[in-house]
CSV table of C-alpha atoms in Angstrom, one decimal:
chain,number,residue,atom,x,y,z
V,1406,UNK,CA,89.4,94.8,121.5
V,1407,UNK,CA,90.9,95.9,118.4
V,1408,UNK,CA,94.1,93.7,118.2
V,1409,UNK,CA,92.7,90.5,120.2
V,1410,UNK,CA,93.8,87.2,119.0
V,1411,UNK,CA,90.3,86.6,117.4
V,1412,UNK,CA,90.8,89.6,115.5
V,1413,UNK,CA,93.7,89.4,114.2
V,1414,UNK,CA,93.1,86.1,113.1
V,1415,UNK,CA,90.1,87.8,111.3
V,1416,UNK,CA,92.2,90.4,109.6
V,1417,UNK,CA,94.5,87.6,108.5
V,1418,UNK,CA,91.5,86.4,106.5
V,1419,UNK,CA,91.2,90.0,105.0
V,1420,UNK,CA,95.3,90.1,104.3
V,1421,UNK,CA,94.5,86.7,102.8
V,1422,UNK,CA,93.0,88.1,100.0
V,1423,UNK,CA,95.3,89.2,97.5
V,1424,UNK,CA,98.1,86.0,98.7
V,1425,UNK,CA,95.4,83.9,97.3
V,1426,UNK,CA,94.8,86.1,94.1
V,1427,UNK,CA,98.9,86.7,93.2
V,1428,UNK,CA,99.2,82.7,93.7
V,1429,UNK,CA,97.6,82.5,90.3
V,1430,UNK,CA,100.1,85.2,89.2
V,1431,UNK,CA,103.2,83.6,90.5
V,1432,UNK,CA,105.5,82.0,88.1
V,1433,UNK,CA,104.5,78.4,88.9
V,1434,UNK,CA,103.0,75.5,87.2
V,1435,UNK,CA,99.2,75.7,87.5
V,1436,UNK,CA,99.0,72.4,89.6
V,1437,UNK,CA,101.2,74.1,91.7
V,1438,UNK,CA,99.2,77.6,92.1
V,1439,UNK,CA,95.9,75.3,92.2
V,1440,UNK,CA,97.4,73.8,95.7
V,1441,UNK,CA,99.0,76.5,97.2
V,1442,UNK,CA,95.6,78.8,96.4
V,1443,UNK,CA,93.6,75.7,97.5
V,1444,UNK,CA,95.1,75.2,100.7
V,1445,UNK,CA,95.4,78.8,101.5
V,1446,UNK,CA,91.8,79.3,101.6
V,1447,UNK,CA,91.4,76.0,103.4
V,1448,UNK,CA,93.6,77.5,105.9
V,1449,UNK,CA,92.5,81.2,105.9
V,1450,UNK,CA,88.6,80.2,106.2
V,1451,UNK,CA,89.0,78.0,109.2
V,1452,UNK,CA,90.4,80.7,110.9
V,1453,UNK,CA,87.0,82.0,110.5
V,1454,UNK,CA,85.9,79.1,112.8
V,1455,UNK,CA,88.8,79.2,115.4
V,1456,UNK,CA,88.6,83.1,116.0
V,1457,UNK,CA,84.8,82.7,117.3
V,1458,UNK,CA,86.1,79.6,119.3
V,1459,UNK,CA,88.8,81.7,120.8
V,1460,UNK,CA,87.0,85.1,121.5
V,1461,UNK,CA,83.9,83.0,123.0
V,1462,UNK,CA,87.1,80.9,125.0
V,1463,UNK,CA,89.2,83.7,126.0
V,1464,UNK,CA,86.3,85.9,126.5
V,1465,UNK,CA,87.6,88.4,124.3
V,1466,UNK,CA,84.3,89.0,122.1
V,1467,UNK,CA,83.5,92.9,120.9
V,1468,UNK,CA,81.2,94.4,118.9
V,1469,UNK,CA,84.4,95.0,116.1
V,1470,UNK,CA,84.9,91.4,116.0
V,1471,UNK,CA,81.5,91.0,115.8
V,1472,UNK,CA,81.5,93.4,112.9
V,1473,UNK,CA,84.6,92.4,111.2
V,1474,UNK,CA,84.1,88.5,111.1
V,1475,UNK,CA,81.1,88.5,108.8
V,1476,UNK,CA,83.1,91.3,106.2
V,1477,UNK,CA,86.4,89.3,106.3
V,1478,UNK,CA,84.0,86.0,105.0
V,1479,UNK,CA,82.6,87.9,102.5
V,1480,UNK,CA,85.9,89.5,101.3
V,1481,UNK,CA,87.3,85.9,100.8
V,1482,UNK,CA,84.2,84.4,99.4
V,1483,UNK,CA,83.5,87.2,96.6
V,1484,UNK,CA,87.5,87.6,96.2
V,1485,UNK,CA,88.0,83.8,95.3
V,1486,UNK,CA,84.7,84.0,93.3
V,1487,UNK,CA,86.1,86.4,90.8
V,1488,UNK,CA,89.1,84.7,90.9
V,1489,UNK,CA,87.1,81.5,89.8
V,1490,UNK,CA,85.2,83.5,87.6
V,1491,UNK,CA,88.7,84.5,85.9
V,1492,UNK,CA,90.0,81.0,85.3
V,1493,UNK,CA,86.3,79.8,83.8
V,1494,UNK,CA,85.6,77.0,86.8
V,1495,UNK,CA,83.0,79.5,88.0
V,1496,UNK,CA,79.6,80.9,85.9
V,1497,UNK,CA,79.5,84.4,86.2
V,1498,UNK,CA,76.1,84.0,86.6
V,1499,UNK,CA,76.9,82.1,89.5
V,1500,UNK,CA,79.3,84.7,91.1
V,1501,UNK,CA,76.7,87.6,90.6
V,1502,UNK,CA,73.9,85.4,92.8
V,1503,UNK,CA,76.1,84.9,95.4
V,1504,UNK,CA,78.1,88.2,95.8
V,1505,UNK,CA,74.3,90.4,94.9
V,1506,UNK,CA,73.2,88.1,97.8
V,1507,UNK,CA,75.6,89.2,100.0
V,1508,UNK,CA,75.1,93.1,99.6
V,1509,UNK,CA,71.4,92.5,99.7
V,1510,UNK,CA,71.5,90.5,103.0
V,1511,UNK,CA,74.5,92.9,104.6
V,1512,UNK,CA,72.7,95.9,103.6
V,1513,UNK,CA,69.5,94.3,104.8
V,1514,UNK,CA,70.5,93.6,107.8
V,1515,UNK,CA,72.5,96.9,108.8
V,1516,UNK,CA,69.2,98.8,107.9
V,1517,UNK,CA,67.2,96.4,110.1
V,1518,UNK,CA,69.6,96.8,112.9
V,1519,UNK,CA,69.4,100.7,112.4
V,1520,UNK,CA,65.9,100.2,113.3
V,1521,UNK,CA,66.3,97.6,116.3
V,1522,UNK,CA,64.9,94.7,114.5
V,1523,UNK,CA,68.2,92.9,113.8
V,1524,UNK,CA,66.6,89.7,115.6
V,1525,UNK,CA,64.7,89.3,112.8
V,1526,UNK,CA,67.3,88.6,110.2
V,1527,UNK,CA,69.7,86.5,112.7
V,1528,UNK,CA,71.6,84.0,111.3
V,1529,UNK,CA,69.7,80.9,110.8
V,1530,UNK,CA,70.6,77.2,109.9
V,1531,UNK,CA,69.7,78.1,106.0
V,1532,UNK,CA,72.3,80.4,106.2
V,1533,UNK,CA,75.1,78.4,107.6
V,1534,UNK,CA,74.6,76.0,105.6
V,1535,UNK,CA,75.0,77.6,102.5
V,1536,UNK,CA,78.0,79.6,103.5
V,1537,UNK,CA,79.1,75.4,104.3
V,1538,UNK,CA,78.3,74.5,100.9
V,1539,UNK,CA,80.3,77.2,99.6
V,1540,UNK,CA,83.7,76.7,101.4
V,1541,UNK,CA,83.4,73.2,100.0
V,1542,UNK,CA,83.3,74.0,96.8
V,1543,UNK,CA,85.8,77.4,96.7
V,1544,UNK,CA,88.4,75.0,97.3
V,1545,UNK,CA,87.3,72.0,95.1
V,1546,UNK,CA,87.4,74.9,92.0
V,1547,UNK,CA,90.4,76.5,92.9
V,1548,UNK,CA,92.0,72.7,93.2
V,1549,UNK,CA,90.1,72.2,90.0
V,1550,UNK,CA,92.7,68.4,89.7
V,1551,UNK,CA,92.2,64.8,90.8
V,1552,UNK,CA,92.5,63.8,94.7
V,1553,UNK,CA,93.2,60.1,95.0
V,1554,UNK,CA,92.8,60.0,91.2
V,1555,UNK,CA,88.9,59.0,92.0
V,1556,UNK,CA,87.5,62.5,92.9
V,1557,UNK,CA,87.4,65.2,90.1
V,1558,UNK,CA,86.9,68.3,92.4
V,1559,UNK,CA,86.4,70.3,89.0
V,1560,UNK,CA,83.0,68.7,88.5
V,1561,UNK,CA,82.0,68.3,92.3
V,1562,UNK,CA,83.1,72.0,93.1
V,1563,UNK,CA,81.4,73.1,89.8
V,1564,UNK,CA,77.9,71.1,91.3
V,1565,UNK,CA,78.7,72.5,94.8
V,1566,UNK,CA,78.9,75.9,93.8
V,1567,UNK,CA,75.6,75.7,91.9
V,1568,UNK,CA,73.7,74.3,95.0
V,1569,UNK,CA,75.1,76.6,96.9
V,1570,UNK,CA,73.7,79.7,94.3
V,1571,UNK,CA,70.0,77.6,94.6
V,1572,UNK,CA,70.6,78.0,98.9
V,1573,UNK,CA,71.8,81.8,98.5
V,1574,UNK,CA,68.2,82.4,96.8
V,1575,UNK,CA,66.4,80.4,99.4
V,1576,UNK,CA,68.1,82.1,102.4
V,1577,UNK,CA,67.9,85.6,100.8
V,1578,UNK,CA,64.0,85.1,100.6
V,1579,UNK,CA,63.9,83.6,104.0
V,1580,UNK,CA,65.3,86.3,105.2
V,1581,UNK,CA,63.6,88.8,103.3
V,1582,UNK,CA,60.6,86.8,104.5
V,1583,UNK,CA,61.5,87.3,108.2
V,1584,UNK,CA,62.5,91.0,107.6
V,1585,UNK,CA,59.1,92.0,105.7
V,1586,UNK,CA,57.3,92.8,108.9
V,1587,UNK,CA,59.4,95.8,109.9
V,1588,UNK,CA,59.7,96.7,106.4
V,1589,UNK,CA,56.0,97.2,105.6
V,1590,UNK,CA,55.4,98.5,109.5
V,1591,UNK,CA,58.0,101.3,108.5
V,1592,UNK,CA,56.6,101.8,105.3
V,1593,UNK,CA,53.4,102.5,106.1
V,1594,UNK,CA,54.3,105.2,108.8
């Protein structure tokens, strides 16, 4: 199941990567790189939707896919973060919640899965929707312009990005919360 349609759709995401990072490198007005960066990512991250549509549809799912989905997310999140970071529309501060989040959570939940308890750090709805929150406002900073000359995605990506730091913390310790458990069971053995 290594070359699948889902999967290579998620290894696009991965290839994605540094497209979206030499935009901003290219010798082109910065309204220009804004877009083209803007609606790469757009285009890149809803390949993170279609590819589980398509594996579940095709019945191509595997345990690779399984594995490489999540990683290709977090490669474009934290790559397009520290682009952000770069160009000052992102706090570090804000980066550093997010991205620490994500090596907390993945390493979390590979340890908990090394000890058959993965259940207990699932996904969950907190989760989703800060990972929602976040590919709002990834392309609302990289934009970083006027749409309709009403909606300045500078500001509204700047005040996405913060709520989505406040949900990070929230589903880390829900998670941690759910994982604690195992943790002390193990701990005390």
């Amino acid at each position: 199941m290594f070359f699948t349609i889902p999967t290579i759709m998620t290894w696009t995401r991965i290839v994605a990567i540094p497209l979206i990072v030499g935009v901003f490198y290219a010798p082109l007005e910065p309204a220009t790189r804004n877009l083209i960066a803007t609606v790469m990512f757009v285009v890149f991250a809803a390949t993170d939707w279609l590819d589980g549509y398509l594996a579940r549809k095709l019945n191509q799912t595997s345990s690779f896919g399984a594995f490489l989905d999540p990683v290709a997310d977090k490669f474009l999140v934290c790559a397009s973060l520290l682009v952000l970071v770069h160009l000052q529309r992102a706090d570090v501060f804000v980066a550093l919640i997010i991205i620490g989040r994500e090596i907390a959570i993945s390493a979390l939940r590979e340890w908990m899965a090394q000890i058959g308890a993965s259940k207990s750090v699932a996904v969950h709805m907190l989760g989703k929707l800060k990972t929602t929150v976040q590919m709002v406002a990834i392309p609302f900073l990289l934009y970083d312009g006027r749409v309709f000359g009403v909606v300045d995605t500078g500001v509204w990506g700047t005040w996405l990005i913060w709520i989505a730091a406040v949900l990070t913390v929230w589903s880390m310790v829900y998670y941690l919360q759910k994982a604690l458990p195992e943790i002390r069971a193990r701990v005390t053995r």
